mmCIF file of C-alpha atoms in Angstrom:
data_model
loop_
_atom_site.group_PDB
_atom_site.id
_atom_site.type_symbol
_atom_site.label_atom_id
_atom_site.label_comp_id
_atom_site.label_asym_id
_atom_site.label_seq_id
_atom_site.Cartn_x
_atom_site.Cartn_y
_atom_site.Cartn_z
ATOM 1 C CA UNK H 7 -30.408 -102.745 24.525
ATOM 2 C CA UNK H 8 -31.073 -99.071 25.141
ATOM 3 C CA UNK H 9 -27.406 -98.348 24.387
ATOM 4 C CA UNK H 10 -27.849 -100.006 20.993
ATOM 5 C CA UNK H 11 -30.960 -97.916 20.256
ATOM 6 C CA UNK H 12 -29.093 -94.756 21.282
ATOM 7 C CA UNK H 13 -26.220 -95.620 18.951
ATOM 8 C CA UNK H 14 -28.580 -96.325 16.036
ATOM 9 C CA UNK H 15 -30.470 -93.077 16.573
ATOM 10 C CA UNK H 16 -27.160 -91.178 16.821
ATOM 11 C CA UNK H 17 -26.030 -92.647 13.505
ATOM 12 C CA UNK H 18 -29.362 -91.699 11.907
ATOM 13 C CA UNK H 19 -29.201 -88.115 13.207
ATOM 14 C CA UNK H 20 -25.573 -87.570 12.160
ATOM 15 C CA UNK H 21 -26.201 -89.040 8.695
ATOM 16 C CA UNK H 22 -29.252 -86.804 8.341
ATOM 17 C CA UNK H 23 -27.120 -83.744 9.146
ATOM 18 C CA UNK H 24 -24.556 -84.982 6.598
ATOM 19 C CA UNK H 25 -27.320 -85.355 3.992
ATOM 20 C CA UNK H 26 -28.360 -81.737 4.621
ATOM 21 C CA UNK H 27 -24.778 -80.543 4.108
ATOM 22 C CA UNK H 28 -24.515 -82.636 0.903
ATOM 23 C CA UNK H 29 -27.737 -81.073 -0.367
ATOM 24 C CA UNK H 30 -26.386 -77.571 0.310
ATOM 25 C CA UNK H 31 -23.116 -78.429 -1.467
ATOM 26 C CA UNK H 32 -25.358 -79.444 -4.365
ATOM 27 C CA UNK H 33 -27.116 -76.075 -4.214
ATOM 28 C CA UNK H 34 -23.701 -74.394 -4.559
ATOM 29 C CA UNK H 35 -22.435 -76.666 -7.355
ATOM 30 C CA UNK H 36 -25.477 -76.954 -9.634
ATOM 31 C CA UNK H 37 -25.338 -74.761 -12.756
ATOM 32 C CA UNK H 38 -28.902 -73.423 -12.992
ATOM 33 C CA UNK H 39 -32.023 -72.828 -10.924
ATOM 34 C CA UNK H 40 -34.006 -75.931 -11.866
ATOM 35 C CA UNK H 41 -31.158 -78.306 -11.104
ATOM 36 C CA UNK H 42 -30.700 -76.468 -7.805
ATOM 37 C CA UNK H 43 -34.287 -77.403 -6.934
ATOM 38 C CA UNK H 44 -33.338 -81.092 -7.213
ATOM 39 C CA UNK H 45 -30.473 -80.601 -4.778
ATOM 40 C CA UNK H 46 -32.785 -78.740 -2.401
ATOM 41 C CA UNK H 47 -35.232 -81.624 -2.311
ATOM 42 C CA UNK H 48 -32.507 -83.778 -0.708
ATOM 43 C CA UNK H 49 -32.598 -81.450 2.298
ATOM 44 C CA UNK H 50 -36.373 -81.638 2.434
ATOM 45 C CA UNK H 51 -36.696 -85.424 2.187
ATOM 46 C CA UNK H 52 -33.542 -87.292 3.218
ATOM 47 C CA UNK H 53 -32.266 -84.877 5.881
ATOM 48 C CA UNK H 54 -35.654 -84.354 7.486
ATOM 49 C CA UNK H 55 -36.600 -88.013 7.420
ATOM 50 C CA UNK H 56 -33.316 -89.307 8.860
ATOM 51 C CA UNK H 57 -33.096 -86.704 11.650
ATOM 52 C CA UNK H 58 -36.740 -87.023 12.715
ATOM 53 C CA UNK H 59 -36.684 -90.856 12.562
ATOM 54 C CA UNK H 60 -33.526 -90.824 14.688
ATOM 55 C CA UNK H 61 -35.155 -88.565 17.270
ATOM 56 C CA UNK H 62 -38.297 -90.753 17.274
ATOM 57 C CA UNK H 63 -36.149 -93.807 17.961
ATOM 58 C CA UNK H 64 -34.333 -91.974 20.785
ATOM 59 C CA UNK H 65 -37.502 -90.813 22.546
ATOM 60 C CA UNK H 66 -39.408 -94.100 22.326
ATOM 61 C CA UNK H 67 -43.168 -94.279 21.894
ATOM 62 C CA UNK H 68 -44.808 -91.332 23.661
ATOM 63 C CA UNK H 69 -46.337 -87.950 22.866
ATOM 64 C CA UNK H 70 -42.941 -86.574 21.796
ATOM 65 C CA UNK H 71 -42.566 -89.121 19.001
ATOM 66 C CA UNK H 72 -46.157 -88.487 17.868
ATOM 67 C CA UNK H 73 -45.332 -84.778 17.590
ATOM 68 C CA UNK H 74 -42.160 -85.594 15.640
ATOM 69 C CA UNK H 75 -44.232 -87.758 13.269
ATOM 70 C CA UNK H 76 -46.658 -84.843 12.781
ATOM 71 C CA UNK H 77 -43.754 -82.490 11.961
ATOM 72 C CA UNK H 78 -42.476 -85.063 9.437
ATOM 73 C CA UNK H 79 -45.909 -85.399 7.796
ATOM 74 C CA UNK H 80 -46.360 -81.616 7.601
ATOM 75 C CA UNK H 81 -42.935 -81.145 6.015
ATOM 76 C CA UNK H 82 -43.453 -84.002 3.548
ATOM 77 C CA UNK H 83 -46.840 -82.608 2.505
ATOM 78 C CA UNK H 84 -45.873 -78.943 2.230
ATOM 79 C CA UNK H 85 -42.378 -78.981 0.669
ATOM 80 C CA UNK H 86 -43.355 -80.531 -2.713
ATOM 81 C CA UNK H 87 -46.094 -77.930 -2.972
ATOM 82 C CA UNK H 88 -43.596 -75.143 -2.297
ATOM 83 C CA UNK H 89 -41.113 -76.644 -4.786
ATOM 84 C CA UNK H 90 -43.797 -76.923 -7.453
ATOM 85 C CA UNK H 91 -44.891 -73.314 -6.855
ATOM 86 C CA UNK H 92 -41.257 -72.155 -7.081
ATOM 87 C CA UNK H 93 -40.642 -74.072 -10.327
ATOM 88 C CA UNK H 94 -43.855 -72.880 -11.927
ATOM 89 C CA UNK H 95 -43.398 -69.235 -11.036
ATOM 90 C CA UNK H 96 -39.719 -69.296 -12.070
ATOM 91 C CA UNK H 97 -40.820 -70.666 -15.457
ATOM 92 C CA UNK H 98 -43.504 -68.006 -15.585
ATOM 93 C CA UNK H 99 -40.987 -65.342 -14.581
ATOM 94 C CA UNK H 100 -38.776 -66.077 -17.601
ATOM 95 C CA UNK H 101 -36.091 -68.480 -16.338
ATOM 96 C CA UNK H 102 -35.308 -71.052 -19.032
ATOM 97 C CA UNK H 103 -34.240 -74.521 -17.874
ATOM 98 C CA UNK H 104 -30.835 -75.624 -19.102
ATOM 99 C CA UNK H 105 -31.453 -78.872 -20.989
ATOM 100 C CA UNK H 106 -29.044 -81.527 -22.158
ATOM 101 C CA UNK H 107 -31.309 -83.015 -24.828
ATOM 102 C CA UNK H 108 -34.670 -81.584 -25.693
ATOM 103 C CA UNK H 109 -36.887 -84.646 -25.425
ATOM 104 C CA UNK H 110 -40.250 -83.016 -25.689
ATOM 105 C CA UNK H 111 -42.660 -85.682 -26.861
ATOM 106 C CA UNK C 28 -24.251 -86.824 19.665
ATOM 107 C CA UNK C 29 -26.929 -84.126 19.791
ATOM 108 C CA UNK C 30 -24.168 -81.535 20.230
ATOM 109 C CA UNK C 31 -22.350 -82.730 17.106
ATOM 110 C CA UNK C 32 -25.562 -82.799 15.074
ATOM 111 C CA UNK C 33 -26.517 -79.307 16.314
ATOM 112 C CA UNK C 34 -23.142 -77.879 15.273
ATOM 113 C CA UNK C 35 -23.472 -79.527 11.855
ATOM 114 C CA UNK C 36 -26.951 -78.067 11.425
ATOM 115 C CA UNK C 37 -25.669 -74.619 12.455
ATOM 116 C CA UNK C 38 -22.984 -74.928 9.760
ATOM 117 C CA UNK C 39 -25.690 -75.939 7.244
ATOM 118 C CA UNK C 40 -27.731 -72.869 8.255
ATOM 119 C CA UNK C 41 -24.657 -70.727 7.603
ATOM 120 C CA UNK C 42 -24.266 -72.297 4.134
ATOM 121 C CA UNK C 43 -27.953 -71.702 3.342
ATOM 122 C CA UNK C 44 -27.625 -68.065 4.430
ATOM 123 C CA UNK C 45 -24.564 -67.597 2.197
ATOM 124 C CA UNK C 46 -26.417 -69.095 -0.763
ATOM 125 C CA UNK C 47 -29.359 -66.775 -0.058
ATOM 126 C CA UNK C 48 -26.983 -63.780 -0.166
ATOM 127 C CA UNK C 49 -25.069 -64.766 -3.321
ATOM 128 C CA UNK C 50 -28.118 -66.090 -5.225
ATOM 129 C CA UNK C 51 -28.400 -64.534 -8.684
ATOM 130 C CA UNK C 52 -32.157 -64.365 -9.275
ATOM 131 C CA UNK C 53 -35.041 -63.733 -6.896
ATOM 132 C CA UNK C 54 -36.083 -67.386 -7.171
ATOM 133 C CA UNK C 55 -32.643 -68.589 -6.055
ATOM 134 C CA UNK C 56 -32.957 -66.426 -2.950
ATOM 135 C CA UNK C 57 -36.483 -67.697 -2.209
ATOM 136 C CA UNK C 58 -35.282 -71.296 -2.610
ATOM 137 C CA UNK C 59 -32.402 -70.677 -0.190
ATOM 138 C CA UNK C 60 -34.739 -69.087 2.364
ATOM 139 C CA UNK C 61 -37.092 -72.070 2.020
ATOM 140 C CA UNK C 62 -34.215 -74.473 2.725
ATOM 141 C CA UNK C 63 -33.141 -72.282 5.644
ATOM 142 C CA UNK C 64 -36.655 -72.575 7.074
ATOM 143 C CA UNK C 65 -36.672 -76.375 6.819
ATOM 144 C CA UNK C 66 -33.270 -76.560 8.504
ATOM 145 C CA UNK C 67 -34.479 -74.195 11.222
ATOM 146 C CA UNK C 68 -37.395 -76.526 12.002
ATOM 147 C CA UNK C 69 -34.914 -79.377 12.475
ATOM 148 C CA UNK C 70 -32.629 -77.120 14.540
ATOM 149 C CA UNK C 71 -35.454 -76.139 16.898
ATOM 150 C CA UNK C 72 -36.417 -79.793 17.365
ATOM 151 C CA UNK C 73 -32.799 -80.841 17.979
ATOM 152 C CA UNK C 74 -32.280 -77.961 20.413
ATOM 153 C CA UNK C 75 -35.315 -79.107 22.360
ATOM 154 C CA UNK C 76 -33.761 -82.563 22.690
ATOM 155 C CA UNK C 77 -30.363 -81.072 23.591
ATOM 156 C CA UNK C 78 -31.782 -79.059 26.482
ATOM 157 C CA UNK C 79 -34.293 -81.825 27.360
ATOM 158 C CA UNK C 80 -37.289 -79.563 26.860
ATOM 159 C CA UNK C 81 -39.702 -81.295 24.448
ATOM 160 C CA UNK C 82 -42.002 -78.235 24.451
ATOM 161 C CA UNK C 83 -39.764 -76.873 21.685
ATOM 162 C CA UNK C 84 -41.434 -79.356 19.333
ATOM 163 C CA UNK C 85 -44.637 -77.294 19.338
ATOM 164 C CA UNK C 86 -42.629 -74.282 18.166
ATOM 165 C CA UNK C 87 -41.025 -76.430 15.450
ATOM 166 C CA UNK C 88 -44.473 -77.580 14.283
ATOM 167 C CA UNK C 89 -45.748 -74.001 13.992
ATOM 168 C CA UNK C 90 -42.531 -72.924 12.266
ATOM 169 C CA UNK C 91 -42.951 -75.670 9.660
ATOM 170 C CA UNK C 92 -46.410 -74.352 8.776
ATOM 171 C CA UNK C 93 -45.350 -70.683 8.746
ATOM 172 C CA UNK C 94 -42.374 -71.534 6.521
ATOM 173 C CA UNK C 95 -44.633 -73.002 3.837
ATOM 174 C CA UNK C 96 -47.099 -70.119 3.967
ATOM 175 C CA UNK C 97 -44.262 -67.574 3.819
ATOM 176 C CA UNK C 98 -42.780 -69.182 0.689
ATOM 177 C CA UNK C 99 -46.097 -69.275 -1.146
ATOM 178 C CA UNK C 100 -46.974 -65.729 -0.055
ATOM 179 C CA UNK C 101 -43.626 -64.293 -1.232
ATOM 180 C CA UNK C 102 -44.009 -66.121 -4.561
ATOM 181 C CA UNK C 103 -47.516 -64.783 -5.014
ATOM 182 C CA UNK C 104 -46.288 -61.277 -4.228
ATOM 183 C CA UNK C 105 -43.511 -61.473 -6.818
ATOM 184 C CA UNK C 106 -45.854 -62.973 -9.399
ATOM 185 C CA UNK C 107 -48.615 -60.389 -9.131
ATOM 186 C CA UNK C 108 -47.272 -57.581 -6.935
ATOM 187 C CA UNK C 109 -50.359 -58.018 -4.801
ATOM 188 C CA UNK C 110 -51.262 -60.310 -1.920
ATOM 189 C CA UNK C 111 -55.009 -59.908 -1.752
ATOM 190 C CA UNK C 112 -56.024 -60.974 -5.214
ATOM 191 C CA UNK C 113 -58.827 -63.499 -5.318
ATOM 192 C CA UNK C 114 -58.102 -66.732 -7.112
ATOM 193 C CA UNK C 115 -61.688 -67.044 -8.354
ATOM 194 C CA UNK C 116 -61.396 -64.078 -10.709
ATOM 195 C CA UNK C 117 -59.147 -65.568 -13.376
ATOM 196 C CA UNK C 118 -57.719 -68.907 -14.322
ATOM 197 C CA UNK C 119 -53.970 -68.499 -14.061
ATOM 198 C CA UNK C 120 -53.612 -67.069 -10.565
ATOM 199 C CA UNK C 121 -53.082 -70.407 -8.812
ATOM 200 C CA UNK C 122 -49.356 -70.403 -8.294
ATOM 201 C CA UNK S 30 -81.087 -78.530 4.454
ATOM 202 C CA UNK S 31 -78.224 -80.627 5.773
ATOM 203 C CA UNK S 32 -77.940 -83.579 3.437
ATOM 204 C CA UNK S 33 -75.899 -86.739 3.930
ATOM 205 C CA UNK S 34 -72.828 -85.690 1.919
ATOM 206 C CA UNK S 35 -72.470 -82.371 3.759
ATOM 207 C CA UNK S 36 -72.867 -84.093 7.108
ATOM 208 C CA UNK S 37 -70.104 -86.605 6.304
ATOM 209 C CA UNK S 38 -67.741 -83.832 5.243
ATOM 210 C CA UNK S 39 -68.341 -81.778 8.375
ATOM 211 C CA UNK S 40 -68.013 -84.870 10.581
ATOM 212 C CA UNK S 41 -64.745 -85.800 8.839
ATOM 213 C CA UNK S 42 -63.308 -82.317 9.462
ATOM 214 C CA UNK S 43 -64.504 -82.370 13.079
ATOM 215 C CA UNK S 44 -63.013 -85.792 13.823
ATOM 216 C CA UNK S 45 -59.660 -84.988 12.222
ATOM 217 C CA UNK S 46 -59.416 -81.704 14.144
ATOM 218 C CA UNK S 47 -60.308 -83.525 17.383
ATOM 219 C CA UNK S 48 -57.610 -86.153 16.786
ATOM 220 C CA UNK S 49 -55.062 -83.413 16.043
ATOM 221 C CA UNK S 50 -56.002 -81.551 19.232
ATOM 222 C CA UNK S 51 -55.793 -84.688 21.392
ATOM 223 C CA UNK S 52 -52.389 -85.616 19.924
ATOM 224 C CA UNK S 53 -50.889 -82.164 20.339
ATOM 225 C CA UNK S 54 -52.281 -81.227 23.736
ATOM 226 C CA UNK S 55 -51.075 -83.943 26.108
ATOM 227 C CA UNK S 56 -53.188 -82.515 28.985
ATOM 228 C CA UNK S 57 -56.520 -84.200 29.596
ATOM 229 C CA UNK S 58 -58.216 -82.231 32.405
ATOM 230 C CA UNK S 59 -61.937 -81.365 32.024
ATOM 231 C CA UNK S 60 -61.281 -77.613 31.639
ATOM 232 C CA UNK S 61 -58.750 -78.025 28.825
ATOM 233 C CA UNK S 62 -60.858 -80.687 27.083
ATOM 234 C CA UNK S 63 -63.885 -78.379 27.030
ATOM 235 C CA UNK S 64 -61.737 -75.500 25.744
ATOM 236 C CA UNK S 65 -60.457 -77.801 23.013
ATOM 237 C CA UNK S 66 -64.003 -78.790 22.054
ATOM 238 C CA UNK S 67 -64.924 -75.105 21.881
ATOM 239 C CA UNK S 68 -62.010 -74.286 19.597
ATOM 240 C CA UNK S 69 -62.765 -77.259 17.311
ATOM 241 C CA UNK S 70 -66.390 -76.113 16.945
ATOM 242 C CA UNK S 71 -65.192 -72.557 16.238
ATOM 243 C CA UNK S 72 -62.756 -73.720 13.538
ATOM 244 C CA UNK S 73 -65.438 -75.895 11.908
ATOM 245 C CA UNK S 74 -67.884 -72.981 11.833
ATOM 246 C CA UNK S 75 -65.258 -70.623 10.354
ATOM 247 C CA UNK S 76 -64.357 -73.228 7.687
ATOM 248 C CA UNK S 77 -68.050 -73.577 6.791
ATOM 249 C CA UNK S 78 -68.533 -69.813 6.598
ATOM 250 C CA UNK S 79 -65.412 -69.342 4.426
ATOM 251 C CA UNK S 80 -66.496 -72.159 2.023
ATOM 252 C CA UNK S 81 -63.238 -74.002 2.672
ATOM 253 C CA UNK S 82 -64.797 -77.497 2.676
ATOM 254 C CA UNK S 83 -64.795 -79.083 -0.786
ATOM 255 C CA UNK S 84 -68.190 -80.807 -0.783
ATOM 256 C CA UNK S 85 -67.885 -82.114 -4.324
ATOM 257 C CA UNK S 86 -64.690 -84.048 -3.485
ATOM 258 C CA UNK S 87 -64.510 -87.215 -1.355
ATOM 259 C CA UNK S 88 -63.683 -86.719 2.334
ATOM 260 C CA UNK S 89 -60.011 -85.794 2.674
ATOM 261 C CA UNK S 90 -59.477 -87.471 6.032
ATOM 262 C CA UNK S 91 -60.573 -90.881 4.750
ATOM 263 C CA UNK S 92 -58.548 -90.356 1.551
ATOM 264 C CA UNK S 93 -55.351 -89.921 3.543
ATOM 265 C CA UNK S 94 -55.901 -93.178 5.427
ATOM 266 C CA UNK S 95 -56.321 -94.976 2.094
ATOM 267 C CA UNK S 96 -52.879 -93.828 0.920
ATOM 268 C CA UNK S 97 -50.843 -94.978 3.955
ATOM 269 C CA UNK S 98 -49.581 -98.300 2.432
ATOM 270 C CA UNK S 99 -48.576 -96.399 -0.708
ATOM 271 C CA UNK S 100 -46.643 -93.970 1.525
ATOM 272 C CA UNK S 101 -44.362 -96.728 2.779
ATOM 273 C CA UNK S 102 -43.565 -97.798 -0.802
ATOM 274 C CA UNK S 103 -42.876 -94.133 -1.633
ATOM 275 C CA UNK S 104 -40.418 -93.837 1.295
ATOM 276 C CA UNK S 105 -38.286 -96.650 -0.169
ATOM 277 C CA UNK S 106 -38.334 -94.990 -3.617
ATOM 278 C CA UNK S 107 -37.342 -91.638 -2.064
ATOM 279 C CA UNK S 108 -34.391 -93.263 -0.266
ATOM 280 C CA UNK S 109 -33.200 -94.962 -3.482
ATOM 281 C CA UNK S 110 -33.321 -91.824 -5.621
ATOM 282 C CA UNK S 111 -31.789 -89.751 -2.787
ATOM 283 C CA UNK S 112 -28.718 -91.974 -2.798
ATOM 284 C CA UNK S 113 -28.448 -91.607 -6.584
ATOM 285 C CA UNK S 114 -28.669 -87.791 -6.479
ATOM 286 C CA UNK S 115 -26.199 -87.617 -3.544
ATOM 287 C CA UNK S 116 -23.681 -89.654 -5.564
ATOM 288 C CA UNK S 117 -24.073 -87.300 -8.512
ATOM 289 C CA UNK S 118 -23.530 -84.219 -6.334
ATOM 290 C CA UNK S 119 -20.404 -85.611 -4.684
ATOM 291 C CA UNK S 120 -18.904 -86.792 -7.998
ATOM 292 C CA UNK S 121 -16.238 -84.220 -9.025
ATOM 293 C CA UNK S 122 -17.399 -84.319 -12.679
ATOM 294 C CA UNK S 123 -21.029 -83.486 -11.757
ATOM 295 C CA UNK S 124 -22.604 -86.052 -14.173
ATOM 296 C CA UNK S 125 -26.013 -84.439 -14.673
ATOM 297 C CA UNK S 126 -28.026 -84.271 -17.879
ATOM 298 C CA UNK S 127 -31.207 -82.265 -17.197
ATOM 299 C CA UNK S 128 -34.167 -83.026 -19.444
ATOM 300 C CA UNK S 129 -37.813 -82.214 -19.847
ATOM 301 C CA UNK S 130 -40.431 -84.877 -20.508
ATOM 302 C CA UNK S 131 -44.205 -85.141 -20.620
ATOM 303 C CA UNK S 132 -45.838 -88.157 -19.024
ATOM 304 C CA UNK S 133 -49.429 -89.352 -18.885
ATOM 305 C CA UNK S 134 -51.403 -89.652 -15.674
ATOM 306 C CA UNK S 135 -54.304 -92.100 -15.549
ATOM 307 C CA UNK S 136 -55.976 -90.922 -12.314
ATOM 308 C CA UNK S 137 -59.557 -89.739 -12.601
ATOM 309 C CA UNK S 138 -59.904 -87.737 -9.364
ATOM 310 C CA UNK S 139 -58.241 -84.433 -8.514
ATOM 311 C CA UNK S 140 -56.906 -85.902 -5.298
ATOM 312 C CA UNK S 141 -55.173 -88.762 -7.107
ATOM 313 C CA UNK S 142 -53.540 -86.297 -9.487
ATOM 314 C CA UNK S 143 -52.351 -84.174 -6.573
ATOM 315 C CA UNK S 144 -50.851 -87.255 -4.930
ATOM 316 C CA UNK S 145 -49.131 -88.267 -8.181
ATOM 317 C CA UNK S 146 -47.662 -84.815 -8.888
ATOM 318 C CA UNK S 147 -46.549 -84.420 -5.273
ATOM 319 C CA UNK S 148 -44.916 -87.876 -5.270
ATOM 320 C CA UNK S 149 -42.987 -86.937 -8.417
ATOM 321 C CA UNK S 150 -41.788 -83.710 -6.805
ATOM 322 C CA UNK S 151 -40.989 -85.406 -3.509
ATOM 323 C CA UNK S 152 -38.670 -87.878 -5.227
ATOM 324 C CA UNK S 153 -35.327 -86.073 -5.706
ATOM 325 C CA UNK S 154 -34.284 -85.963 -9.341
ATOM 326 C CA UNK S 155 -37.740 -85.253 -10.750
ATOM 327 C CA UNK S 156 -39.942 -82.178 -10.362
ATOM 328 C CA UNK S 157 -43.448 -81.758 -11.782
ATOM 329 C CA UNK S 158 -43.598 -78.404 -13.525
ATOM 330 C CA UNK S 159 -47.128 -78.285 -14.912
ATOM 331 C CA UNK S 160 -50.213 -80.426 -14.338
ATOM 332 C CA UNK S 161 -52.963 -80.687 -16.925
ATOM 333 C CA UNK S 162 -56.067 -82.824 -17.457
ATOM 334 C CA UNK S 163 -54.195 -86.084 -18.039
ATOM 335 C CA UNK S 164 -50.535 -85.237 -18.484
ATOM 336 C CA UNK S 165 -47.760 -83.912 -16.272
ATOM 337 C CA UNK S 166 -44.662 -82.074 -17.450
ATOM 338 C CA UNK S 167 -41.596 -83.225 -15.549
ATOM 339 C CA UNK S 168 -38.112 -81.757 -15.231
ATOM 340 C CA UNK S 169 -35.634 -84.551 -14.498
ATOM 341 C CA UNK S 170 -32.027 -84.306 -13.330
ATOM 342 C CA UNK S 171 -30.767 -87.364 -15.194
ATOM 343 C CA UNK S 172 -31.826 -90.310 -17.297
ATOM 344 C CA UNK S 173 -32.352 -92.455 -14.167
ATOM 345 C CA UNK S 174 -35.374 -90.435 -13.062
ATOM 346 C CA UNK S 175 -36.803 -90.510 -16.606
ATOM 347 C CA UNK S 176 -36.480 -94.294 -16.767
ATOM 348 C CA UNK S 177 -38.149 -94.667 -13.365
ATOM 349 C CA UNK S 178 -41.128 -92.612 -14.503
ATOM 350 C CA UNK S 179 -41.341 -94.204 -17.970
ATOM 351 C CA UNK S 180 -42.189 -97.612 -16.482
ATOM 352 C CA UNK S 181 -45.386 -96.114 -15.052
ATOM 353 C CA UNK S 182 -45.058 -98.070 -11.808
ATOM 354 C CA UNK S 183 -45.962 -95.120 -9.547
ATOM 355 C CA UNK S 184 -48.898 -94.177 -11.792
ATOM 356 C CA UNK S 185 -50.290 -97.727 -11.647
ATOM 357 C CA UNK S 186 -49.959 -97.954 -7.871
ATOM 358 C CA UNK S 187 -51.786 -94.663 -7.279
ATOM 359 C CA UNK S 188 -54.587 -95.655 -9.672
ATOM 360 C CA UNK S 189 -54.991 -98.965 -7.829
ATOM 361 C CA UNK S 190 -55.248 -97.205 -4.457
ATOM 362 C CA UNK S 191 -57.653 -94.677 -5.930
ATOM 363 C CA UNK S 192 -60.120 -97.349 -7.056
ATOM 364 C CA UNK S 193 -60.160 -98.969 -3.617
ATOM 365 C CA UNK S 194 -63.317 -98.225 -1.676
ATOM 366 C CA UNK S 195 -63.011 -97.574 2.051
#
């Protein structure tokens, strides 16, 4: 039973690390700043969630997993705020988003 | 498995550092540093598990908070060239 | 001098700080507990003196509890859109079509609007760029994110939670 839980948490952690690398590949491939922000949010959500859930599963229910949950909540609350501040000040600083179709309604 | 994940995260940190160096605008560099901070939080937590010392999680928690404050502070500095400006004085200072 | 609303706000801050301290500490000896109580009182006094408590808003601690069921729904949405964006990144042709739309938000409180804008940003593929009285400007990576927002599902769910009374 505990072997199975260890295997599941290992799979979660490795796939989280893979998600982070995919997000960084996206940061390198995307053509402009605003699309790069989308790739960066993969690192902040998918990578963080998978790795911290995997570690929570590995440690079981004790004070360690509560601390991991707190780290997850802090990251999930603060990173959208940072991304929004970055997008707004980049727009303010004169970067124009590259648009496919201007669908301003 | 923690070893493999730690090496992968170290590689991701290297990629984030490269993208911070080659970033064209200031905002690209700030974005890369923000990603680097998030990955560092995960690295500290994983390293604590690797060496079986869960006290590292407290450091990771504090690092997560400092990372956010650092990003917003750098952005505010680039926007206004000043850190100590009060947000009550005018409308558009809430970045 | 200390009316009911102020008292509830200060009590909410005090209780949430106490829960945070108890979760993070892990040591429950009398000396450390009294030191923790001292630091919680100090932080509450500093927050009062710096006018950091928003008395005109509802209590933040209770608000967060209200949004927990919505959080689980949001996790599923985040996973779905993550997989979509990952596929687009790994596709050699890079099939992105960035666009800029304006959507309406029907929340009446500031807190509901914050939750809505943050949920949009948290979902990969869409980023809220500017928040106004009742509309949000969104930068989307592809038409999938636009379609997801155009149905107004997320907006409706947040408004429902907002009207719930705890």
